[in-house]
CSV table of C-alpha atoms and ligand atoms in Angstrom, one decimal:
chain,number,residue,atom,x,y,z
Y,1,MET,CA,100.9,96.8,47.7
Y,2,ALA,CA,99.4,97.0,51.2
Y,3,SER,CA,96.9,94.3,50.4
Y,4,GLN,CA,99.6,92.1,48.9
Y,5,ASN,CA,101.6,92.5,52.1
Y,6,SER,CA,98.6,91.5,54.3
Y,7,ILE,CA,97.9,88.5,52.2
Y,8,PHE,CA,101.5,87.5,52.5
Y,9,LEU,CA,101.4,87.9,56.3
Y,10,LEU,CA,98.2,86.0,56.4
Y,11,ILE,CA,99.8,83.1,54.6
Y,12,ILE,CA,102.8,83.1,56.9
Y,13,LEU,CA,100.5,83.2,59.9
Y,14,CYS,CA,98.4,80.3,58.6
Y,15,THR,CA,101.6,78.2,57.9
Y,16,HIS,CA,102.8,78.9,61.4
Y,17,MET,CA,99.5,77.9,62.9
Y,18,LEU,CA,99.5,74.8,60.8
Y,19,MET,CA,103.0,73.9,62.0
Y,20,ILE,CA,102.1,74.5,65.7
Y,21,LEU,CA,98.9,72.4,65.2
Y,22,THR,CA,100.9,69.6,63.6
Y,23,LEU,CA,103.5,69.7,66.4
Y,24,SER,CA,101.0,69.7,69.2
Y,25,GLN,CA,99.1,66.8,67.6
Y,26,ASN,CA,102.1,64.7,67.0
Y,27,PRO,CA,105.0,65.9,69.1
Y,28,PRO,CA,108.3,64.7,67.6
Y,29,ASN,CA,111.1,63.2,69.8
Y,30,GLU,CA,113.8,65.1,68.0
Y,31,ILE,CA,114.2,68.4,66.2
Y,32,PRO,CA,117.3,69.1,64.2
Y,33,PHE,CA,119.4,72.0,65.4
Y,34,ALA,CA,119.0,74.9,62.9
Y,35,CYS,CA,122.4,76.3,61.7
Y,36,VAL,CA,123.6,79.6,63.1
Y,37,GLN,CA,125.0,81.7,60.3
Y,38,GLN,CA,128.3,82.4,62.1
Y,39,SER,CA,129.3,78.9,62.8
Y,40,THR,CA,129.1,76.4,60.0
Y,41,GLN,CA,131.0,73.9,62.2
Y,42,CYS,CA,132.1,73.2,65.7
Y,43,LYS,CA,133.0,70.5,68.1
Y,44,SER,CA,130.1,68.9,69.9
Y,45,ARG,CA,129.5,65.9,72.1
Y,46,LEU,CA,127.0,63.0,71.7
Y,47,TYR,CA,125.8,61.4,75.0
Y,48,GLN,CA,126.0,57.6,74.5
Y,49,HIS,CA,123.8,55.6,76.9
Y,50,ASN,CA,123.8,52.2,75.2
Y,51,PRO,CA,125.7,49.4,76.9
Y,52,LEU,CA,128.6,49.5,74.5
Y,53,THR,CA,132.4,49.3,74.9
Y,54,LYS,CA,134.7,52.1,73.8
Y,55,ASN,CA,135.8,49.9,70.9
Y,56,ASN,CA,132.2,49.4,69.8
Y,57,ILE,CA,131.5,53.2,70.0
Y,58,SER,CA,134.8,54.0,68.1
Y,59,ALA,CA,133.6,51.7,65.2
Y,60,LEU,CA,130.0,52.8,65.2
Y,61,TYR,CA,130.8,56.5,65.4
Y,62,SER,CA,133.9,56.5,63.2
Y,63,VAL,CA,135.9,58.2,65.9
Y,64,ASP,CA,139.2,57.6,67.6
Y,65,ILE,CA,139.1,56.0,71.1
Y,66,SER,CA,140.7,59.2,72.5
Y,67,GLN,CA,137.5,61.1,71.6
Y,68,ILE,CA,135.4,58.9,74.0
Y,69,GLN,CA,135.0,59.9,77.6
Y,70,ASN,CA,133.5,58.0,80.5
Y,71,ILE,CA,130.6,59.6,82.3
Y,72,THR,CA,128.7,58.2,85.3
Y,73,HIS,CA,124.9,58.7,85.5
Y,74,GLY,CA,123.6,57.3,88.8
Y,75,ASP,CA,125.0,53.8,88.9
Y,76,GLN,CA,125.3,53.6,85.1
Y,77,HIS,CA,128.4,53.9,83.0
Y,78,HIS,CA,127.9,56.0,79.9
Y,79,HIS,CA,130.1,57.8,77.4
Y,80,LEU,CA,130.5,61.3,75.8
Y,81,VAL,CA,131.7,61.1,72.2
Y,82,THR,CA,133.4,64.2,70.9
Y,83,VAL,CA,132.7,64.7,67.1
Y,84,PRO,CA,133.0,67.5,64.5
Y,85,CYS,CA,129.5,68.9,63.9
Y,86,SER,CA,128.7,70.8,60.7
Y,87,CYS,CA,125.9,72.5,58.9
Y,88,LYS,CA,124.5,70.2,56.2
Y,89,ASN,CA,121.5,70.0,53.9
Y,90,VAL,CA,120.1,66.5,54.5
Y,91,ASN,CA,117.3,66.0,52.1
Y,92,ASN,CA,116.1,69.6,52.4
Y,93,THR,CA,116.6,69.8,56.1
Y,94,VAL,CA,119.4,72.4,56.8
Y,95,ALA,CA,120.8,71.7,60.2
Y,96,TYR,CA,123.8,70.5,62.2
Y,97,PHE,CA,124.7,66.9,61.7
Y,98,TYR,CA,127.6,64.5,62.2
Y,99,ASP,CA,127.7,61.7,59.7
Y,100,THR,CA,128.9,58.2,60.3
Y,101,VAL,CA,128.6,54.9,58.4
Y,102,TYR,CA,126.7,51.8,59.6
Y,103,SER,CA,127.2,48.4,58.1
Y,104,VAL,CA,123.7,47.0,57.6
Y,105,LYS,CA,122.9,43.5,58.8
Y,106,LEU,CA,119.9,41.3,58.0
Y,107,GLY,CA,116.7,42.5,59.5
Y,108,ASP,CA,118.0,46.0,60.5
Y,109,ILE,CA,115.5,48.9,60.7
Y,110,LEU,CA,116.8,52.4,61.1
Y,111,SER,CA,114.7,53.3,64.2
Y,112,ASP,CA,115.9,50.1,66.0
Y,113,VAL,CA,119.5,50.7,65.0
Y,114,SER,CA,119.2,54.3,66.2
Y,115,ASP,CA,117.8,53.2,69.6
Y,116,GLU,CA,120.3,50.2,70.0
Y,117,PHE,CA,123.5,51.8,68.9
Y,118,TYR,CA,123.1,55.6,68.6
Y,119,SER,CA,121.0,56.4,71.8
Y,120,GLY,CA,118.1,57.3,69.5
Y,121,GLN,CA,120.0,60.3,68.1
Y,122,THR,CA,119.8,59.6,64.3
Y,123,TRP,CA,117.8,61.8,61.9
Y,124,ASP,CA,115.5,59.8,59.6
Y,125,ASP,CA,116.1,61.5,56.3
Y,126,GLN,CA,113.5,59.2,54.6
Y,127,GLY,CA,116.1,58.3,52.1
Y,128,THR,CA,118.4,55.8,54.0
Y,129,ARG,CA,117.9,52.5,52.2
Y,130,PHE,CA,118.9,49.8,54.6
Y,131,LYS,CA,120.2,47.2,52.2
Y,132,VAL,CA,121.9,44.2,53.7
Y,133,ASN,CA,125.7,44.2,53.5
Y,134,THR,CA,125.9,47.8,52.4
Y,135,ASN,CA,127.2,50.8,54.3
Y,136,ALA,CA,124.5,53.3,55.1
Y,137,THR,CA,125.2,56.9,56.0
Y,138,ILE,CA,123.8,57.7,59.5
Y,139,HIS,CA,123.1,61.4,60.3
Y,140,LEU,CA,123.5,62.1,64.0
Y,141,LEU,CA,121.9,65.2,65.5
Y,142,CYS,CA,124.4,67.7,67.0
Y,143,GLY,CA,124.5,71.4,67.8
Y,144,CYS,CA,126.8,74.4,68.3
Y,145,THR,CA,126.8,76.8,71.2
Y,146,GLY,CA,128.6,79.9,69.8
Y,147,SER,CA,130.4,80.2,73.1
Y,148,GLU,CA,134.1,79.4,73.8
Y,149,SER,CA,133.3,78.1,77.3
Y,150,GLN,CA,130.5,75.8,76.3
Y,151,ILE,CA,130.0,72.8,74.1
Y,152,MET,CA,126.7,71.4,72.9
Y,153,VAL,CA,125.8,67.9,74.1
Y,154,THR,CA,123.1,65.9,72.3
Y,155,TYR,CA,121.3,64.1,75.2
Y,156,THR,CA,118.5,61.6,75.0
Y,157,VAL,CA,116.1,61.8,78.0
Y,158,GLN,CA,116.1,58.6,80.0
Y,159,GLU,CA,113.9,57.0,82.7
Y,160,MET,CA,113.7,59.1,86.0
Y,161,ASP,CA,115.5,62.1,84.5
Y,162,THR,CA,114.5,65.6,85.5
Y,163,LEU,CA,115.9,68.8,83.9
Y,164,PRO,CA,117.8,69.8,87.1
Y,165,ASP,CA,119.4,66.2,87.0
Y,166,ILE,CA,120.4,66.6,83.4
Y,167,ALA,CA,121.8,70.1,84.1
Y,168,ASN,CA,123.8,68.8,87.0
Y,169,LEU,CA,125.1,65.7,85.1
Y,170,LEU,CA,126.4,67.8,82.2
Y,171,SER,CA,127.5,71.1,84.0
Y,172,ALA,CA,124.7,73.1,82.5
Y,173,GLU,CA,122.0,75.6,83.5
Y,174,VAL,CA,118.3,74.6,83.4
Y,175,SER,CA,117.4,78.0,82.0
Y,176,GLU,CA,119.9,77.6,79.2
Y,177,ILE,CA,118.6,74.1,78.3
Y,178,GLU,CA,115.1,75.5,78.2
Y,179,ASN,CA,116.2,78.3,75.9
Y,180,VAL,CA,117.9,76.0,73.4
Y,181,ASN,CA,115.0,73.5,73.3
Y,182,LYS,CA,112.0,75.9,73.3
Y,183,VAL,CA,109.9,73.7,71.0
Y,184,LEU,CA,110.1,70.5,73.0
Y,185,LEU,CA,110.1,72.2,76.4
Y,186,ARG,CA,106.9,74.1,76.1
Y,187,ASN,CA,105.4,72.9,79.4
Y,188,PRO,CA,107.7,74.0,82.2
Y,189,GLY,CA,109.3,71.0,84.0
Y,190,PHE,CA,107.9,68.4,81.7
Y,191,ILE,CA,110.2,66.1,79.8
Y,192,LYS,CA,109.6,62.7,78.1
Y,193,VAL,CA,111.8,59.6,77.8
Y,194,GLY,CA,113.3,59.5,74.3
Y,195,TRP,CA,113.3,63.3,73.6
Y,196,VAL,CA,116.6,64.4,72.1
Y,197,LEU,CA,117.7,67.6,73.9
Y,198,TYR,CA,120.6,69.9,73.2
Y,199,VAL,CA,122.5,70.7,76.4
Y,200,PRO,CA,125.0,73.6,76.5
Y,201,MET,CA,127.7,72.2,78.7
Y,202,TYR,CA,130.2,74.4,80.5
Y,203,LYS,CA,133.6,72.8,79.8
Y,204,ASN,CA,135.0,73.9,83.1
Y,205,GLY,CA,131.9,73.7,85.2
Y,206,VAL,CA,129.0,76.1,85.6
Y,207,PRO,CA,130.4,79.6,86.6
Y,208,PRO,CA,129.1,81.0,89.9
Y,209,SER,CA,126.0,83.0,89.5
Y,210,PRO,CA,126.7,86.8,89.0
Y,211,SER,CA,126.2,89.4,91.7
Y,212,PRO,CA,122.6,90.5,91.4
Y,213,LEU,CA,120.6,88.2,93.5
Y,214,THR,CA,117.5,86.6,92.0
Y,215,SER,CA,114.4,87.3,94.0
Y,216,LYS,CA,114.2,83.7,95.1
Y,217,LYS,CA,117.8,83.6,96.3
Y,218,ARG,CA,117.3,87.0,97.9
Y,219,LYS,CA,114.4,85.6,99.9
Y,220,GLU,CA,116.5,82.6,101.0
Y,221,VAL,CA,119.4,84.8,102.1
Y,222,VAL,CA,117.0,87.1,104.0
Y,223,GLU,CA,115.6,84.1,105.8
Y,224,ALA,CA,118.9,82.5,106.5
Y,225,THR,CA,120.6,85.7,107.7
Y,226,GLY,CA,117.8,87.9,109.1
Y,227,ASP,CA,117.9,86.1,112.4
Y,228,LYS,CA,121.6,86.3,112.6
Y,229,CYS,CA,121.6,90.1,112.0
Y,230,ARG,CA,118.9,90.4,114.7
Y,231,MET,CA,120.7,88.1,117.1
Y,232,TYR,CA,124.0,90.0,116.9
Y,233,ASN,CA,122.3,93.4,117.0
Y,234,LEU,CA,125.1,94.4,114.8
Y,235,PHE,CA,123.6,97.5,113.3
Y,236,VAL,CA,121.3,100.2,114.5
Y,237,GLN,CA,118.6,98.7,112.2
Y,238,VAL,CA,118.3,95.2,111.0
Y,239,THR,CA,117.7,96.5,107.5
Y,240,SER,CA,121.2,98.0,107.3
Y,241,CYS,CA,122.6,94.6,108.2
Y,242,LEU,CA,120.6,93.0,105.4
Y,243,GLU,CA,121.7,95.8,103.0
Y,244,LEU,CA,125.3,95.0,103.8
Y,245,VAL,CA,124.5,91.3,103.1
Y,246,PHE,CA,123.2,92.2,99.7
Y,247,ASN,CA,125.8,94.7,98.8
Y,248,GLU,CA,128.9,93.0,100.0
Y,249,PHE,CA,128.1,89.4,100.3
Y,250,SER,CA,125.7,89.0,97.4
Y,251,ASN,CA,127.5,86.2,95.7
Y,252,MET,CA,128.4,84.2,98.8
Y,253,SER,CA,126.7,81.1,100.0
Y,254,HIS,CA,124.6,81.1,103.2
Y,255,LEU,CA,127.4,79.5,105.1
Y,256,GLU,CA,129.9,82.2,104.0
Y,257,VAL,CA,127.4,85.0,104.8
Y,258,THR,CA,126.9,83.6,108.3
Y,259,HIS,CA,130.7,83.3,108.7
Y,260,HIS,CA,131.2,86.9,107.7
Y,261,LEU,CA,128.5,88.1,110.0
Y,262,ASP,CA,130.2,86.2,112.8
Y,263,MET,CA,133.5,87.9,111.9
Y,264,TYR,CA,131.8,91.3,112.0
Y,265,SER,CA,130.3,90.6,115.4
Y,266,ARG,CA,133.7,89.5,116.7
Y,267,ASN,CA,135.5,92.6,115.3
Y,268,ASN,CA,132.9,94.9,116.8
Y,269,SER,CA,132.4,93.0,120.0
Y,270,THR,CA,133.7,96.0,122.1
Y,271,GLN,CA,130.9,98.2,120.8
Y,272,MET,CA,128.1,95.6,120.4
Y,273,SER,CA,127.3,92.7,122.6
Y,274,PRO,CA,126.1,89.7,120.7
Y,275,GLY,CA,123.0,87.8,121.8
Y,276,ALA,CA,121.3,91.0,123.0
W,301,NAG,C1,131.4,45.2,70.0
W,301,NAG,O1,132.7,44.7,70.1
W,301,NAG,C2,132.8,43.3,70.1
W,301,NAG,C3,134.3,42.9,70.2
W,301,NAG,O2,135.1,44.0,69.9
W,301,NAG,C4,132.2,42.7,68.9
W,301,NAG,O3,132.2,41.3,69.0
W,301,NAG,C5,130.7,43.1,68.8
W,301,NAG,O4,130.2,42.7,67.6
W,301,NAG,C6,130.7,44.6,68.8
W,301,NAG,N1,129.3,45.0,68.9
W,301,NAG,C7,128.8,46.0,68.1
W,301,NAG,C8,127.4,46.3,68.3
W,301,NAG,O5,129.5,46.6,67.3
W,302,NAG,C1,136.2,54.1,81.7
W,302,NAG,O1,135.4,53.0,82.1
W,302,NAG,C2,135.9,51.7,81.8
W,302,NAG,C3,134.9,50.7,82.2
W,302,NAG,O2,133.6,51.1,82.1
W,302,NAG,C4,137.2,51.5,82.6
W,302,NAG,O3,137.8,50.3,82.3
W,302,NAG,C5,138.2,52.6,82.3
W,302,NAG,O4,139.3,52.6,83.2
W,302,NAG,C6,137.5,54.0,82.5
W,302,NAG,N1,138.5,55.0,82.0
W,302,NAG,C7,138.7,56.1,82.7
W,302,NAG,C8,139.7,57.1,82.1
W,302,NAG,O5,138.2,56.4,83.8
W,303,NAG,C1,113.9,62.7,50.6
W,303,NAG,O1,112.7,62.5,51.3
W,303,NAG,C2,111.7,62.0,50.5
W,303,NAG,C3,110.4,61.8,51.4
W,303,NAG,O2,110.2,63.0,52.2
W,303,NAG,C4,112.0,60.6,50.0
W,303,NAG,O3,111.0,60.1,49.2
W,303,NAG,C5,113.3,60.7,49.2
W,303,NAG,O4,113.7,59.4,48.7
W,303,NAG,C6,114.4,61.4,50.0
W,303,NAG,N1,115.6,61.6,49.1
W,303,NAG,C7,116.8,61.3,49.5
W,303,NAG,C8,117.9,61.6,48.5
W,303,NAG,O5,117.1,60.7,50.5
W,304,NAG,C1,131.8,49.4,54.5
W,304,NAG,O1,132.9,50.1,55.2
W,304,NAG,C2,133.9,49.4,55.7
W,304,NAG,C3,134.8,50.3,56.5
W,304,NAG,O2,135.0,51.5,55.9
W,304,NAG,C4,134.6,48.6,54.5
W,304,NAG,O3,135.6,47.8,55.1
W,304,NAG,C5,133.6,47.8,53.8
W,304,NAG,O4,134.2,47.2,52.7
W,304,NAG,C6,132.4,48.6,53.4
W,304,NAG,N1,131.4,47.7,52.8
W,304,NAG,C7,130.8,47.9,51.7
W,304,NAG,C8,129.8,46.9,51.3
W,304,NAG,O5,131.0,48.9,51.0
W,305,NAG,C1,131.5,88.6,93.5
W,305,NAG,O1,131.4,88.7,92.1
W,305,NAG,C2,132.3,89.7,91.5
W,305,NAG,C3,132.1,89.7,90.0
W,305,NAG,O2,130.9,89.1,89.7
W,305,NAG,C4,133.7,89.4,91.9
W,305,NAG,O3,134.5,90.4,91.4
W,305,NAG,C5,133.9,89.3,93.4
W,305,NAG,O4,135.2,89.0,93.7
W,305,NAG,C6,132.9,88.3,93.9
W,305,NAG,N1,133.0,88.3,95.4
W,305,NAG,C7,133.2,87.2,96.1
W,305,NAG,C8,133.2,87.4,97.6
W,305,NAG,O5,133.2,86.1,95.6
W,306,NAG,C1,137.6,91.4,111.0
W,306,NAG,O1,138.9,91.8,111.4
W,306,NAG,C2,139.9,91.0,110.8
W,306,NAG,C3,141.3,91.5,111.3
W,306,NAG,O2,141.2,92.7,112.0
W,306,NAG,C4,139.8,91.3,109.3
W,306,NAG,O3,140.9,90.5,108.6
W,306,NAG,C5,138.5,90.8,108.7
W,306,NAG,O4,138.4,91.2,107.4
W,306,NAG,C6,137.4,91.5,109.5
W,306,NAG,N1,136.1,91.0,109.1
W,306,NAG,C7,135.1,91.7,108.7
W,306,NAG,C8,133.9,91.0,108.3
W,306,NAG,O5,135.2,92.9,108.7
W,307,NAG,C1,128.4,98.7,112.9
W,307,NAG,C2,129.9,98.8,113.1
W,307,NAG,O1,130.4,99.2,114.1
W,307,NAG,N1,130.7,98.2,112.2
W,307,NAG,C3,132.1,98.2,112.2
W,307,NAG,C4,132.6,96.8,112.6
W,307,NAG,O2,134.0,96.8,112.5
W,307,NAG,C5,134.5,97.0,111.2
W,307,NAG,C6,136.0,96.8,111.2
W,307,NAG,O3,136.3,95.5,111.6
W,307,NAG,C7,134.1,98.5,110.8
W,307,NAG,O4,134.6,98.7,109.5
W,307,NAG,C8,132.7,98.6,110.9
W,307,NAG,O5,132.3,99.9,110.6
């Protein structure tokens, strides 16, 4: 029994190492989003960067015009297409997809059609026969977030993009993008044009960071307010001033903290003389 188990584990280990080896040798541009058991379907958005009109996108994606939103990326005008995303088995790949239909023209090749009309977000199921004058099913990659306040955006990395840019563009957190795309984003800060990423977008903007300060932000606040505390000589010890900053002002911006310290100094000006 024990030896059977260890053989089984060994096989799993070997398969995993083989998979990692294959991935590192030939990194794919896209990885389908594995289904989460609880959500077999959700609304998702596909980021469209091709120079197409809303009417074109409506026809190509089989969606109503009302589901297409403008979005500006630098000086470029792009679109966000809202689609129903569901868990499907596409030729033995079980993942989230949104299917649409493409009318095949002479000389069409799936990869070119994907780049030209679908922002490189189609999944090649190895089965799509591109016969002229037929309708071919196109499987577009999509994802679900499992959170009411967020919606998953399928985004294809473009020239000059950085992760913070993408996060900013789509109201997302870099750390959350990294978490969702662990396989592609193995090297911190490195992204490649053409990679298809899943970006958990906050529908109503990124919420303010919660109270506990990260060590980086803590350092910034200390640097920005330490001098102020010292200058106003507000407290017997500068450390108590900083403590107050952390305890009471922890989720404020530098400007707000400075403003509040100014208020404190004004309120207490009879006891303490600023600029001492
Ligand atoms: C885009 O729409 C125009 C006019 O509506 C049409 O002539 C053109 O063929 C469409 N292009 C694609 C790629 O669908
Ligand atoms: C979206 O962009 C198009 C042109 O790119 C413009 O004509 C239209 O007014 C914009 N719609 C909205 C709602 O901003
Ligand atoms: C599934 O993929 C294999 C190659 O991996 C291909 O030969 C086959 O035609 C595909 N089947 C369908 C139904 O798309
Ligand atoms: C492809 O789909 C379109 C729209 O649904 C339809 O009008 C057309 O007849 C279809 N073509 C074929 C060859 O089935
Ligand atoms: C700081 O955050 C807490 C909860 O995270 C909130 O209740 C409080 O109002 C916030 N304070 C300020 C000054 O924004
Ligand atoms: C300063 O005093 C004013 C009015 O007395 C009060 O509203 C304000 O909250 C005080 N500020 C601080 C930082 O204590
Ligand atoms: C150090 C100090 O005296 N702080 C006081 C400043 O004034 C506020 C009221 O405005 C008091 O609550 C603080 O104790």
